[in-house]
CSV table of C-alpha atoms in Angstrom, one decimal:
chain,number,residue,atom,x,y,z
A,469,MET,CA,29.9,-33.3,52.7
A,470,THR,CA,31.2,-29.8,53.7
A,471,GLU,CA,32.6,-29.2,50.2
A,472,ASN,CA,29.3,-30.2,48.6
A,473,ASN,CA,27.4,-27.9,50.9
A,474,ASN,CA,29.7,-25.0,50.1
A,475,ALA,CA,29.4,-25.7,46.4
A,476,GLN,CA,25.6,-25.8,46.6
A,477,GLU,CA,25.5,-22.5,48.6
A,478,GLN,CA,27.7,-20.9,45.9
A,479,MET,CA,25.4,-22.0,43.2
A,480,GLU,CA,22.4,-20.7,45.1
A,481,VAL,CA,24.1,-17.3,45.6
A,482,THR,CA,25.1,-17.2,41.9
A,483,SER,CA,21.6,-18.0,40.7
A,484,SER,CA,20.0,-15.5,43.1
A,485,THR,CA,22.3,-12.8,42.0
A,486,LEU,CA,21.8,-13.5,38.3
A,487,SER,CA,18.0,-13.8,38.3
A,488,PRO,CA,17.4,-10.1,39.1
A,489,ARG,CA,19.7,-9.0,36.3
A,490,ILE,CA,17.9,-11.2,33.8
A,491,LEU,CA,14.5,-9.9,34.9
A,492,LYS,CA,15.8,-6.3,34.7
A,493,LYS,CA,17.1,-6.9,31.2
A,494,LYS,CA,13.7,-8.3,30.1
A,495,LYS,CA,12.0,-5.3,31.6
A,496,GLY,CA,13.8,-2.9,29.3
A,497,ILE,CA,12.8,-4.4,26.0
A,498,PHE,CA,10.3,-2.8,23.6
A,499,ARG,CA,7.1,-4.8,23.4
A,500,LYS,CA,4.9,-4.7,20.3
A,501,GLU,CA,1.7,-4.9,22.3
A,502,TRP,CA,2.3,-1.3,23.3
A,503,LEU,CA,1.5,-0.3,19.7
A,504,SER,CA,-2.1,-1.5,20.1
A,505,ILE,CA,-2.7,0.8,23.2
A,506,ASN,CA,-4.9,3.7,22.1
A,507,GLU,CA,-2.9,6.4,23.8
A,508,TYR,CA,0.3,5.2,22.2
A,509,SER,CA,-0.7,3.8,18.8
A,510,SER,CA,-0.8,7.1,16.9
A,511,TRP,CA,2.8,8.2,17.7
A,512,LEU,CA,4.8,5.3,19.2
A,513,GLN,CA,7.1,3.4,16.8
A,514,GLU,CA,9.4,0.4,17.2
A,515,VAL,CA,13.2,0.8,16.6
A,516,LYS,CA,14.0,-2.2,14.5
A,517,HIS,CA,17.7,-2.4,15.1
A,518,ASP,CA,17.6,-1.8,18.9
A,519,SER,CA,14.9,-3.4,21.1
A,520,THR,CA,15.9,-1.2,24.1
A,521,LYS,CA,14.7,1.9,22.4
A,522,ALA,CA,11.4,3.4,21.1
A,523,ARG,CA,10.7,6.3,18.7
A,524,CYS,CA,8.2,9.1,18.8
A,525,LYS,CA,6.8,9.9,15.3
A,526,SER,CA,5.5,13.2,16.6
A,527,CYS,CA,8.6,14.5,18.2
A,528,LEU,CA,10.9,12.7,15.8
A,529,LYS,CA,13.0,11.5,18.8
A,530,THR,CA,14.3,8.2,20.0
A,531,PHE,CA,14.3,7.4,23.7
A,532,SER,CA,15.4,4.5,25.8
A,533,VAL,CA,13.1,2.0,27.5
A,534,HIS,CA,16.0,-0.1,28.9
A,535,SER,CA,15.7,1.1,32.5
A,536,ASP,CA,12.0,1.9,33.0
A,537,GLY,CA,10.3,-0.2,30.3
A,538,LYS,CA,6.7,0.9,29.7
A,539,SER,CA,7.0,3.7,32.3
A,540,ALA,CA,9.5,5.4,30.0
A,541,VAL,CA,6.9,5.5,27.2
A,542,LYS,CA,4.4,7.1,29.6
A,543,LYS,CA,6.9,9.6,30.9
A,544,HIS,CA,7.6,10.7,27.3
A,545,MET,CA,3.8,11.0,26.6
A,546,ILE,CA,3.2,13.3,29.5
A,547,SER,CA,6.2,15.5,28.9
A,548,ASN,CA,5.4,19.1,27.8
A,549,GLY,CA,7.5,18.8,24.6
A,550,HIS,CA,5.5,15.8,23.5
A,551,LYS,CA,2.2,17.5,24.2
A,552,ASN,CA,3.1,20.6,22.2
A,553,SER,CA,4.4,18.4,19.4
A,554,MET,CA,1.2,16.3,19.3
A,555,LYS,CA,-0.9,19.4,18.7
A,556,SER,CA,0.7,20.1,15.3
A,557,PHE,CA,1.1,16.4,14.6
A,558,ASP,CA,-2.7,15.8,14.9
A,559,GLU,CA,-3.4,18.8,12.7
A,560,ASN,CA,-1.0,17.8,10.0
A,561,LYS,CA,-2.3,14.2,10.1
A,562,PHE,CA,-5.9,15.4,9.7
A,563,SER,CA,-5.1,17.8,6.8
A,564,LEU,CA,-3.1,15.1,4.9
A,565,SER,CA,-5.9,12.6,5.2
A,566,GLN,CA,-8.1,15.0,3.2
A,567,PHE,CA,-5.7,14.8,0.2
A,568,ILE,CA,-4.6,11.2,0.3
A,569,THR,CA,-6.9,8.6,-1.3
A,570,PRO,CA,-7.0,5.2,0.4
A,571,GLU,CA,-5.5,2.3,-1.6
A,572,ASN,CA,-8.8,0.5,-2.0
A,573,GLU,CA,-10.4,3.7,-3.3
A,574,LEU,CA,-7.5,4.2,-5.8
A,575,ASP,CA,-8.0,0.6,-7.1
A,576,LYS,CA,-11.7,1.3,-7.7
A,577,ILE,CA,-10.9,4.6,-9.6
A,578,SER,CA,-8.2,2.9,-11.7
A,579,ALA,CA,-10.6,0.0,-12.5
A,580,ALA,CA,-13.3,2.5,-13.5
A,581,GLU,CA,-10.9,4.4,-15.8
A,582,ARG,CA,-9.8,1.2,-17.5
A,583,VAL,CA,-13.4,0.0,-18.1
A,584,LEU,CA,-14.2,3.4,-19.6
A,585,VAL,CA,-11.2,3.2,-22.0
A,586,PHE,CA,-12.0,-0.5,-22.9
A,587,HIS,CA,-15.6,0.5,-23.7
A,588,GLY,CA,-14.3,3.3,-25.9
A,589,VAL,CA,-11.8,1.1,-27.8
A,590,LYS,CA,-14.4,-1.6,-28.3
A,591,HIS,CA,-16.9,0.8,-29.9
A,592,GLY,CA,-14.4,2.8,-31.8
A,593,HIS,CA,-14.6,6.0,-29.8
A,594,SER,CA,-11.7,8.5,-30.0
A,595,TYR,CA,-9.3,9.1,-27.1
A,596,ARG,CA,-10.5,12.7,-27.1
A,597,SER,CA,-14.1,11.7,-26.4
A,598,GLN,CA,-13.0,9.8,-23.2
A,599,GLN,CA,-12.6,13.1,-21.3
A,600,CYS,CA,-16.2,14.1,-22.3
A,601,THR,CA,-17.5,10.7,-21.1
A,602,ALA,CA,-15.6,11.0,-17.8
A,603,ASP,CA,-17.1,14.6,-17.3
A,604,LEU,CA,-20.5,13.2,-18.0
A,605,ALA,CA,-20.1,10.4,-15.5
A,606,ARG,CA,-19.1,12.9,-12.8
A,607,SER,CA,-22.2,14.9,-13.5
A,608,ILE,CA,-24.6,12.0,-13.5
A,609,PHE,CA,-23.1,10.2,-10.5
A,610,ALA,CA,-22.2,13.3,-8.4
A,611,SER,CA,-22.6,11.4,-5.2
A,612,SER,CA,-20.1,8.7,-6.1
A,613,SER,CA,-16.5,9.3,-4.9
A,614,VAL,CA,-15.2,7.1,-7.6
A,615,ALA,CA,-16.9,8.9,-10.5
A,616,LYS,CA,-15.9,12.3,-8.9
A,617,SER,CA,-12.2,11.3,-8.9
A,618,MET,CA,-12.1,9.9,-12.4
A,619,SER,CA,-9.9,11.7,-14.9
A,620,CYS,CA,-9.4,10.3,-18.4
A,621,GLY,CA,-8.3,12.8,-21.0
A,622,LYS,CA,-6.8,12.0,-24.4
A,623,THR,CA,-3.2,11.4,-23.2
A,624,LYS,CA,-4.2,9.2,-20.3
A,625,ALA,CA,-6.8,7.2,-22.3
A,626,ARG,CA,-4.1,6.4,-24.9
A,627,SER,CA,-1.6,5.4,-22.2
A,628,ILE,CA,-4.1,3.0,-20.6
A,629,ALA,CA,-5.0,1.5,-24.0
A,630,CYS,CA,-1.5,1.1,-25.2
A,631,ASN,CA,0.4,0.2,-22.0
A,632,ILE,CA,-2.2,-1.7,-20.0
A,633,LEU,CA,-5.1,-3.1,-22.1
A,634,GLY,CA,-3.0,-3.7,-25.2
A,635,PRO,CA,-0.3,-5.9,-23.6
A,636,TYR,CA,-2.9,-7.8,-21.5
A,637,PHE,CA,-5.2,-8.7,-24.4
A,638,THR,CA,-2.2,-9.5,-26.7
A,639,LYS,CA,-1.0,-12.0,-24.1
A,640,GLN,CA,-4.5,-13.4,-23.7
A,641,ILE,CA,-5.0,-13.9,-27.4
A,642,VAL,CA,-1.6,-15.6,-27.8
A,643,HIS,CA,-2.5,-17.9,-24.9
A,644,ASP,CA,-5.9,-18.8,-26.5
A,645,LEU,CA,-4.4,-19.4,-29.9
A,646,SER,CA,-1.9,-21.9,-28.4
A,647,LYS,CA,-4.8,-24.0,-27.3
A,648,ALA,CA,-7.2,-23.4,-30.3
A,649,ARG,CA,-7.4,-26.0,-33.0
A,650,TYR,CA,-8.8,-23.7,-35.6
A,651,TYR,CA,-8.4,-19.9,-36.1
A,652,SER,CA,-8.4,-17.4,-39.0
A,653,LEU,CA,-6.0,-14.4,-39.4
A,654,SER,CA,-6.7,-11.5,-41.7
A,655,VAL,CA,-4.2,-8.8,-42.5
A,656,ASP,CA,-4.3,-5.6,-44.6
A,657,ALA,CA,-1.0,-3.6,-44.9
A,658,SER,CA,-1.9,-0.1,-46.1
A,659,ASN,CA,-0.9,3.5,-45.7
A,660,LYS,CA,-3.1,6.1,-44.0
A,661,GLY,CA,-1.6,9.4,-45.3
A,662,ASN,CA,2.1,9.3,-44.4
A,663,CYS,CA,1.5,6.7,-41.6
A,664,LYS,CA,2.0,3.0,-42.4
A,665,THR,CA,-0.4,0.7,-40.7
A,666,PHE,CA,-0.6,-3.1,-40.4
A,667,PRO,CA,-4.0,-4.0,-39.1
A,668,PHE,CA,-5.0,-7.7,-38.5
A,669,ALA,CA,-8.0,-9.5,-37.3
A,670,ILE,CA,-8.1,-12.9,-35.6
A,671,GLN,CA,-11.1,-15.2,-35.2
A,672,HIS,CA,-10.9,-18.2,-32.9
A,673,PHE,CA,-12.9,-20.2,-30.5
A,674,SER,CA,-12.3,-19.7,-26.8
A,675,GLU,CA,-14.0,-20.3,-23.5
A,676,MET,CA,-15.6,-16.8,-23.7
A,677,GLY,CA,-16.9,-17.5,-27.2
A,678,VAL,CA,-15.9,-16.5,-30.7
């Protein structure tokens, strides 16, 4: 009985001495919920390869949170060096936002430029006329941020037609022809000056019509 009691006391002592160490280790781990706190979110960054450290995007410094946990983040925030760094950090962040277009806005601008080029190709307009049309759209829709940001000169219009619209519709036509039972193909090999051309026209039935 005495040996069992001694063994039990040793286990209790061991567990009691280990538990504070475990708690202390957990205390010094970076927690992702800190990033959602308003006073930290703009400058605090997680260090991926080391969970006991945090990084300040403003000061460009990495500091330890192993000993003090969240208190270490607060200490860094109230330090004079960080406060001075944040002044220029906020100014630069504000000035950059004036020149960087959000991704969803860029998608709208790109879509508008592609629709404009598609309309021109469909109606046989020259690439040079695309710039004139884009300028006209900016004047008519002056309040639209999308129209204001459109730029579609001769070189860009040709690039959109040849590198984006051309491959897309070629793939679409080949896909439709593989399912069509009847279609007609007309070709006319000829020279235009010193430039050899090989135009062809395809007629077929598809879900969108003839």
